[in-house]
Coordinates of N, CA, C and O in Angstrom, one line a residue:
X11 N 232.9 75.3 80.8 CA 231.5 76.0 80.6 C 230.3 75.0 81.5 O 230.3 74.0 81.2
X12 N 229.3 76.3 81.5 CA 227.9 75.4 82.0 C 226.9 75.3 81.2 O 226.9 75.7 80.4
X13 N 226.6 74.1 81.2 CA 225.4 73.6 80.1 C 224.3 74.2 80.8 O 223.4 74.3 82.2
X14 N 223.3 74.5 79.5 CA 222.1 75.4 80.1 C 221.2 74.2 80.4 O 220.8 73.4 80.2
X15 N 220.5 74.4 81.4 CA 219.6 73.3 82.3 C 218.3 73.5 81.1 O 217.3 74.9 80.7
X16 N 217.7 72.5 80.7 CA 216.5 72.5 79.8 C 215.4 72.1 80.8 O 215.3 71.5 81.8
X17 N 214.4 73.1 80.5 CA 212.9 72.8 81.2 C 212.2 71.8 81.1 O 212.1 71.8 79.6
X18 N 212.1 71.1 81.6 CA 211.0 69.8 81.2 C 209.3 70.3 81.3 O 209.2 70.7 82.5
X19 N 208.9 70.1 80.1 CA 207.7 70.8 80.6 C 206.8 69.5 81.3 O 207.1 68.1 81.3
X20 N 206.0 69.7 82.3 CA 205.3 69.0 83.1 C 204.1 68.3 82.4 O 203.3 68.8 81.7
X21 N 204.2 66.8 82.4 CA 202.7 66.7 81.7 C 201.5 67.2 82.2 O 201.5 67.5 83.4
X22 N 200.5 67.0 81.3 CA 199.1 67.6 82.3 C 198.6 66.4 82.6 O 198.0 65.4 82.3
X23 N 198.9 66.4 84.3 CA 198.5 65.6 85.2 C 197.0 65.5 84.9 O 196.2 65.0 86.0
X24 N 196.1 66.4 85.1 CA 194.6 66.8 85.3 C 194.1 67.1 83.8 O 194.2 67.3 82.8
X25 N 193.0 66.4 84.1 CA 192.3 65.7 82.5 C 191.2 66.9 82.6 O 190.6 67.0 81.3
X26 N 190.7 67.6 83.6 CA 190.1 68.7 83.7 C 190.3 70.2 84.2 O 191.4 70.1 84.8
X27 N 189.8 70.9 83.6 CA 190.3 72.4 83.8 C 189.8 72.7 85.2 O 189.1 72.2 85.9
X28 N 190.4 73.2 86.0 CA 190.2 73.8 87.4 C 188.8 74.3 87.8 O 188.0 73.7 88.9
X29 N 188.0 75.1 87.0 CA 186.9 75.6 87.0 C 185.7 74.3 87.0 O 185.0 74.4 88.0
X30 N 186.4 73.1 86.4 CA 185.5 72.3 86.4 C 185.2 71.2 87.5 O 184.4 70.6 87.8
X31 N 186.5 71.3 88.1 CA 187.0 70.6 89.6 C 186.0 71.3 90.6 O 185.5 70.5 91.3
X32 N 186.3 72.3 90.5 CA 185.5 73.4 91.4 C 183.9 72.8 91.4 O 183.0 72.9 92.3
X33 N 183.2 73.0 90.5 CA 182.0 72.8 90.2 C 181.9 71.8 90.6 O 180.5 71.8 91.0
X34 N 182.2 70.6 90.1 CA 182.1 69.3 90.4 C 182.2 69.3 92.3 O 180.9 68.6 92.7
X35 N 183.0 69.9 92.9 CA 182.8 70.0 94.4 C 181.8 70.7 94.6 O 181.0 70.0 95.5
X36 N 181.4 72.1 94.4 CA 180.3 72.9 94.6 C 178.9 71.8 94.5 O 177.8 72.1 95.6
X37 N 178.7 71.3 93.5 CA 177.9 70.1 93.2 C 177.2 69.0 94.3 O 176.5 69.0 94.6
X38 N 178.5 68.7 94.8 CA 178.4 67.6 95.7 C 178.5 68.3 97.0 O 177.5 67.7 97.8
X39 N 178.8 69.1 97.2 CA 178.7 69.8 98.6 C 177.2 70.0 98.7 O 176.9 69.9 99.5
X40 N 176.6 70.6 97.7 CA 175.4 71.4 97.6 C 174.3 70.3 97.9 O 173.4 70.1 98.6
X41 N 174.4 69.5 97.1 CA 173.7 68.5 97.1 C 173.7 67.4 98.7 O 172.5 67.1 98.9
X42 N 174.8 67.7 99.0 CA 174.9 66.5 100.0 C 174.3 67.6 101.5 O 173.4 67.0 102.2
X43 N 174.3 68.8 101.5 CA 174.0 69.6 102.6 C 172.2 69.9 102.1 O 171.6 69.7 103.5
X44 N 171.7 69.4 101.2 CA 170.4 69.6 100.8 C 169.9 68.5 101.6 O 168.8 68.6 102.0
X45 N 170.5 67.0 101.7 CA 169.9 66.3 102.1 C 169.6 66.3 103.8 O 168.9 65.8 104.1
X46 N 170.7 66.8 104.1 CA 170.4 67.2 105.3 C 169.7 68.5 106.2 O 169.6 68.2 107.2
X47 N 169.9 69.4 105.0 CA 169.3 70.9 106.0 C 167.7 70.7 106.0 O 167.3 71.3 107.0
X48 N 167.0 70.5 105.0 CA 165.4 70.9 104.9 C 164.5 69.8 104.1 O 165.1 69.4 103.2
X49 N 163.4 69.9 104.5 CA 162.7 69.2 103.9 C 162.1 69.6 102.8 O 161.5 69.1 102.0
X50 N 162.2 71.3 102.5 CA 161.7 71.8 101.2 C 162.6 71.4 100.3 O 162.0 71.8 99.0
X51 N 163.6 71.0 100.6 CA 164.7 70.5 99.3 C 164.3 68.9 98.6 O 164.8 68.6 97.8
X52 N 163.1 68.4 99.3 CA 162.4 67.4 98.6 C 162.0 67.3 97.2 O 161.3 68.5 97.1
X53 N 162.8 66.5 96.5 CA 162.0 66.8 94.7 C 163.0 67.6 94.2 O 162.6 68.1 92.9
X54 N 164.1 68.1 95.1 CA 164.9 69.4 94.1 C 166.2 68.4 93.6 O 166.7 67.7 94.4
X55 N 166.7 69.0 92.2 CA 167.8 68.5 91.4 C 168.6 69.6 91.7 O 168.4 70.5 90.7
X56 N 170.0 69.3 91.6 CA 171.0 70.3 91.1 C 171.4 69.5 89.6 O 171.9 68.6 89.6
X57 N 171.2 70.6 88.5 CA 171.3 70.5 87.3 C 172.5 70.6 86.5 O 172.8 70.2 85.8
X58 N 173.2 71.6 87.4 CA 174.7 71.9 86.7 C 175.2 73.3 87.9 O 174.2 73.5 88.6
X59 N 176.2 73.3 87.7 CA 176.9 74.6 88.8 C 178.0 75.1 87.5 O 178.5 74.5 86.7
X60 N 177.9 76.4 87.3 CA 178.6 77.4 86.6 C 179.8 78.0 87.3 O 179.5 78.8 88.1
X61 N 181.0 78.1 87.2 CA 181.9 78.7 88.1 C 182.7 79.5 87.3 O 183.3 79.2 85.8
X62 N 183.0 80.9 87.6 CA 183.7 81.9 86.6 C 185.1 81.3 86.7 O 185.7 80.7 87.6
X63 N 186.0 81.8 85.6 CA 187.6 81.5 85.7 C 188.2 82.4 87.0 O 189.1 81.4 86.8
X64 N 187.7 83.0 87.5 CA 188.6 83.7 88.3 C 187.9 82.7 89.8 O 188.5 82.7 90.9
X65 N 187.3 81.8 89.6 CA 186.9 81.4 90.8 C 186.2 82.1 92.1 O 186.3 81.8 93.3
X66 N 185.4 83.0 91.4 CA 185.0 84.3 92.6 C 183.8 83.9 92.9 O 183.1 84.2 93.9
X67 N 182.9 83.3 92.0 CA 181.4 83.2 91.9 C 181.0 82.2 91.4 O 181.6 81.1 90.1
X68 N 180.2 81.3 91.7 CA 179.4 79.7 91.5 C 177.8 80.2 91.3 O 177.4 80.7 92.5
X69 N 177.4 79.7 90.1 CA 175.9 79.8 90.0 C 175.3 78.1 90.3 O 175.6 77.4 89.3
X70 N 174.6 77.8 91.0 CA 173.6 76.7 91.1 C 172.8 76.1 90.4 O 171.9 77.1 91.1
X71 N 172.4 75.8 89.6 CA 171.3 75.5 88.8 C 170.8 74.6 89.3 O 171.1 73.3 89.7
X72 N 169.1 74.7 89.6 CA 168.4 73.5 90.3 C 166.9 73.5 89.5 O 166.5 73.9 89.0
X73 N 166.6 72.3 89.8 CA 165.2 71.8 89.0 C 163.9 71.6 90.3 O 164.8 70.6 91.3
X74 N 163.3 71.7 90.1 CA 161.9 71.7 91.3 C 161.2 70.8 90.4 O 160.6 71.0 89.4
X75 N 161.0 69.3 90.9 CA 159.9 68.4 90.3 C 158.6 68.7 90.3 O 157.9 68.9 89.4
X76 N 158.2 69.6 91.9 CA 156.9 70.0 91.8 C 156.8 71.6 91.8 O 157.4 72.4 92.3
X77 N 156.4 72.3 90.4 CA 155.8 73.7 90.1 C 155.6 74.4 91.3 O 156.1 75.5 91.6
X78 N 154.6 73.9 91.7 CA 154.2 74.8 93.1 C 155.2 74.8 94.2 O 154.9 76.0 94.9
X79 N 156.0 74.5 94.5 CA 157.2 74.4 95.6 C 158.0 75.6 94.9 O 158.9 75.6 95.7
X80 N 158.3 75.9 94.0 CA 159.1 76.8 93.2 C 159.6 77.7 94.3 O 160.8 78.4 95.0
X81 N 158.8 78.3 94.9 CA 158.8 79.7 95.7 C 159.5 79.6 97.2 O 160.3 79.9 97.5
X82 N 158.7 78.3 97.8 CA 159.2 77.7 98.8 C 160.8 77.4 98.7 O 161.4 77.7 99.6
X83 N 160.9 76.7 97.6 CA 162.5 76.2 97.6 C 163.6 77.6 97.1 O 164.6 77.6 98.0
X84 N 163.1 78.2 96.7 CA 164.0 79.7 96.3 C 164.2 80.2 98.0 O 165.3 80.7 98.2
X85 N 162.9 80.2 98.7 CA 163.0 80.9 100.0 C 164.3 79.8 100.8 O 164.7 80.7 101.4
X86 N 164.1 78.8 100.7 CA 164.9 77.9 101.1 C 166.2 78.0 101.1 O 167.4 77.9 101.8
X87 N 166.3 78.1 99.5 CA 168.0 78.6 99.1 C 168.5 79.8 99.8 O 169.8 79.8 100.4
X88 N 167.8 80.7 100.0 CA 168.2 81.8 100.2 C 168.4 82.0 101.7 O 169.2 82.5 102.4
X89 N 167.5 81.0 102.5 CA 167.7 81.2 103.9 C 168.7 80.5 104.4 O 169.2 80.7 105.3
X90 N 169.1 79.1 103.7 CA 170.4 78.4 104.0 C 171.8 78.8 103.3 O 172.6 77.8 103.2
X91 N 171.9 79.7 102.6 CA 173.1 80.3 101.5 C 174.0 80.3 102.4 O 175.1 79.9 102.2
X92 N 174.3 80.7 103.8 CA 175.5 81.0 104.7 C 175.6 79.5 105.1 O 177.0 79.3 104.9
X93 N 175.2 78.6 105.1 CA 175.5 77.1 105.5 C 175.8 76.3 104.3 O 176.8 75.7 104.4
X94 N 175.2 76.6 103.1 CA 176.0 76.1 101.9 C 177.6 76.9 101.6 O 178.5 75.9 101.7
X95 N 177.5 77.9 102.0 CA 179.1 78.7 101.8 C 180.0 78.0 102.8 O 181.1 77.9 102.1
X96 N 179.5 78.2 104.2 CA 180.4 77.2 105.2 C 180.9 76.5 105.0 O 181.6 75.6 105.1
X97 N 179.9 75.2 104.2 CA 180.1 73.7 104.4 C 181.1 73.6 103.0 O 182.0 73.0 103.3
X98 N 181.1 74.4 102.0 CA 181.9 74.7 101.3 C 183.4 74.9 101.3 O 184.4 74.1 101.0
X99 N 183.3 76.0 102.6 CA 184.7 76.4 102.6 C 185.2 75.2 103.8 O 186.5 75.3 103.8
X100 N 184.5 74.6 104.3 CA 185.0 73.5 105.3 C 185.6 72.2 104.3 O 186.7 71.4 104.8
X101 N 184.9 71.9 103.2 CA 185.6 70.6 102.6 C 186.2 71.0 101.1 O 187.0 70.4 100.7
X102 N 186.6 72.4 101.0 CA 187.5 72.9 99.9 C 188.7 72.7 100.5 O 188.6 73.9 101.2
X103 N 189.8 72.8 99.7 CA 191.0 73.0 100.0 C 191.7 74.5 99.1 O 192.4 74.2 98.4
X104 N 190.9 75.2 99.3 CA 191.2 76.4 98.3 C 191.3 77.8 99.1 O 190.9 77.8 100.3
X105 N 191.9 78.7 99.0 CA 192.1 79.8 99.6 C 190.8 80.7 99.9 O 190.6 81.1 100.9
X106 N 190.0 80.8 98.7 CA 189.3 81.3 98.6 C 188.1 80.9 98.1 O 188.2 79.9 97.0
X107 N 186.8 80.2 98.5 CA 185.5 79.6 97.8 C 184.7 80.8 97.1 O 184.6 81.8 97.5
X108 N 184.2 80.0 96.2 CA 183.2 81.0 95.3 C 182.3 81.2 95.9 O 181.7 80.5 96.5
X109 N 181.8 82.7 95.8 CA 180.5 83.0 96.6 C 179.5 82.4 95.5 O 179.1 82.3 94.4
X110 N 178.5 81.7 96.2 CA 177.5 80.9 95.9 C 175.9 81.7 95.5 O 175.6 82.5 96.5
X111 N 175.3 81.3 94.3 CA 174.0 81.9 93.8 C 173.3 80.7 93.5 O 173.8 79.5 92.9
X112 N 172.2 80.7 93.6 CA 171.1 79.5 93.0 C 170.4 80.1 92.3 O 169.4 81.1 92.1
X113 N 170.2 79.7 91.0 CA 169.1 79.9 90.1 C 168.2 78.8 90.0 O 168.8 77.5 89.4
X114 N 167.2 78.8 89.6 CA 166.1 77.7 88.9 C 166.6 77.7 87.3 O 166.8 78.6 86.7
X115 N 166.6 76.2 87.1 CA 167.0 75.7 85.8 C 165.8 75.9 85.0 O 164.8 74.8 85.3
X116 N 165.5 77.1 84.0 CA 164.5 76.7 83.4 C 164.4 76.0 81.9 O 163.4 76.2 81.6
X117 N 165.5 75.8 81.4 CA 165.5 75.0 80.5 C 164.7 73.5 80.3 O 164.1 73.3 79.5
X118 N 164.7 73.1 81.9 CA 163.7 72.0 82.0 C 162.3 72.3 81.8 O 161.6 71.6 81.1
X119 N 161.9 73.3 82.6 CA 160.7 73.6 82.3 C 160.3 74.1 80.7 O 158.9 73.5 80.1
X120 N 161.1 74.7 79.7 CA 161.2 75.1 78.2 C 161.0 73.9 77.6 O 159.8 73.7 76.8
X121 N 161.9 72.5 77.9 CA 161.9 71.4 77.3 C 160.4 70.7 77.4 O 159.9 70.1 76.5
X122 N 160.0 70.8 78.8 CA 158.6 70.0 78.9 C 157.5 70.9 78.0 O 156.7 70.5 77.8
X123 N 157.7 72.3 78.1 CA 156.7 72.8 77.3 C 156.5 72.4 75.9 O 155.4 72.4 75.1
X124 N 157.7 72.4 75.1 CA 157.9 72.3 74.0 C 157.5 70.2 73.6 O 156.7 70.2 72.8
X125 N 157.7 69.4 74.6 CA 157.0 68.1 74.2 C 155.8 68.3 74.3 O 154.9 67.8 74.0
X126 N 154.9 69.2 75.3 CA 153.6 69.1 75.3 C 153.2 69.5 74.2 O 152.0 69.1 73.7
X127 N 153.8 70.6 73.1 CA 153.2 71.3 72.2 C 153.4 70.2 70.8 O 152.2 70.2 70.4
X128 N 154.7 69.5 71.1 CA 154.3 68.3 69.7 C 153.6 67.7 70.1 O 153.0 66.7 69.4
X129 N 153.1 67.1 71.2 CA 152.1 65.8 71.4 C 150.9 66.3 71.2 O 150.5 65.6 71.0
X130 N 150.6 67.5 71.1 CA 149.3 68.3 71.0 C 149.2 68.1 69.3 O 147.9 68.2 69.0
X131 N 150.1 68.0 68.5 CA 150.1 68.5 67.3 C 149.6 67.0 66.7 O 149.7 65.6 67.0
X132 N 148.5 67.0 65.7 CA 147.7 65.9 65.1 C 148.6 65.5 64.2 O 149.8 66.3 63.6
X133 N 148.6 64.1 63.7 CA 149.5 63.7 62.7 C 148.9 64.4 61.4 O 150.0 64.4 60.5
X134 N 148.1 64.8 61.1 CA 147.7 65.3 59.6 C 148.4 66.2 59.9 O 149.1 67.1 58.7
X135 N 148.7 67.2 61.0 CA 149.4 68.7 61.0 C 150.7 68.3 60.5 O 151.5 69.0 59.8
X136 N 151.3 67.5 60.9 CA 152.9 66.8 61.2 C 152.9 66.6 59.6 O 154.1 67.1 58.9
X137 N 152.0 65.8 58.9 CA 152.4 65.6 57.6 C 152.1 66.6 56.7 O 152.8 66.8 55.6
X138 N 151.1 67.5 57.0 CA 151.3 68.7 55.8 C 152.4 69.5 56.3 O 152.8 70.2 55.0
X139 N 152.9 69.8 57.2 CA 154.4 70.7 57.3 C 155.4 69.8 56.6 O 156.4 70.6 56.3
X140 N 155.6 68.4 56.4 CA 156.4 67.8 56.1 C 156.5 68.2 54.2 O 157.3 68.1 53.7
X141 N 155.1 68.1 53.7 CA 155.0 68.5 52.4 C 155.5 67.7 51.2 O 154.8 66.5 51.1
X142 N 156.7 68.1 50.8 CA 157.3 67.4 49.7 C 158.0 65.8 50.1 O 158.3 65.1 49.2
X143 N 158.1 65.7 50.9 CA 158.4 64.5 51.8 C 157.7 62.9 51.8 O 158.4 62.0 51.8
X144 N 156.6 63.5 51.4 CA 155.5 62.1 51.2 C 155.6 61.4 49.9 O 154.7 60.8 49.3
X145 N 156.9 62.0 49.2 CA 156.9 61.2 48.0 C 156.2 61.8 46.9 O 156.2 61.9 45.7
X146 N 156.3 63.1 47.2 CA 155.2 63.8 45.8 C 156.7 65.1 45.2 O 156.3 66.2 45.7
X147 N 157.6 64.4 45.1 CA 158.6 65.7 44.4 C 158.3 66.1 43.1 O 158.0 65.3 42.2
X148 N 158.4 67.1 42.9 CA 158.4 67.7 41.5 C 159.5 68.8 41.6 O 160.0 69.5 42.1
X149 N 160.4 67.9 40.4 CA 161.7 68.7 40.1 C 161.3 70.5 39.5 O 160.2 70.6 38.8
X150 N 162.2 71.4 39.7 CA 162.1 72.6 39.3 C 162.2 72.4 37.6 O 163.4 71.5 37.4
X151 N 161.2 73.0 36.9 CA 161.9 73.0 35.3 C 162.8 74.1 35.0 O 161.9 75.4 35.2
X152 N 164.0 74.4 34.7 CA 164.7 75.7 34.0 C 164.9 75.1 32.5 O 164.9 74.7 32.2

């Protein structure tokens, strides 16, 4: 009588999802290529990469320190997109590499705007909005 073979469950040797590893690879390849390609990328920071589950597309989010250069940087990304894609293909050990798209990260612009608005508030306005927290507590009578 033959013994039934038990399948051993493979221990999870990967600490991250494959999409996370591909996103990290895309981020490092794009950052290194930005240093080599064009001076228009000075002051540009890659803030993140989103890769879809099928590994077919990757969106590279970037921030520009000088807002006046945003259009020039976007044009440089579109001009050099094929070079980024080729470099990713050369460095990745994948059958297919995700198609790269570049998008400016507007969350940093929004955060700067919020900080600007908060800094513009005076101390009196902040205290007036807090109201009852200044020790003037009046319980409801029921």
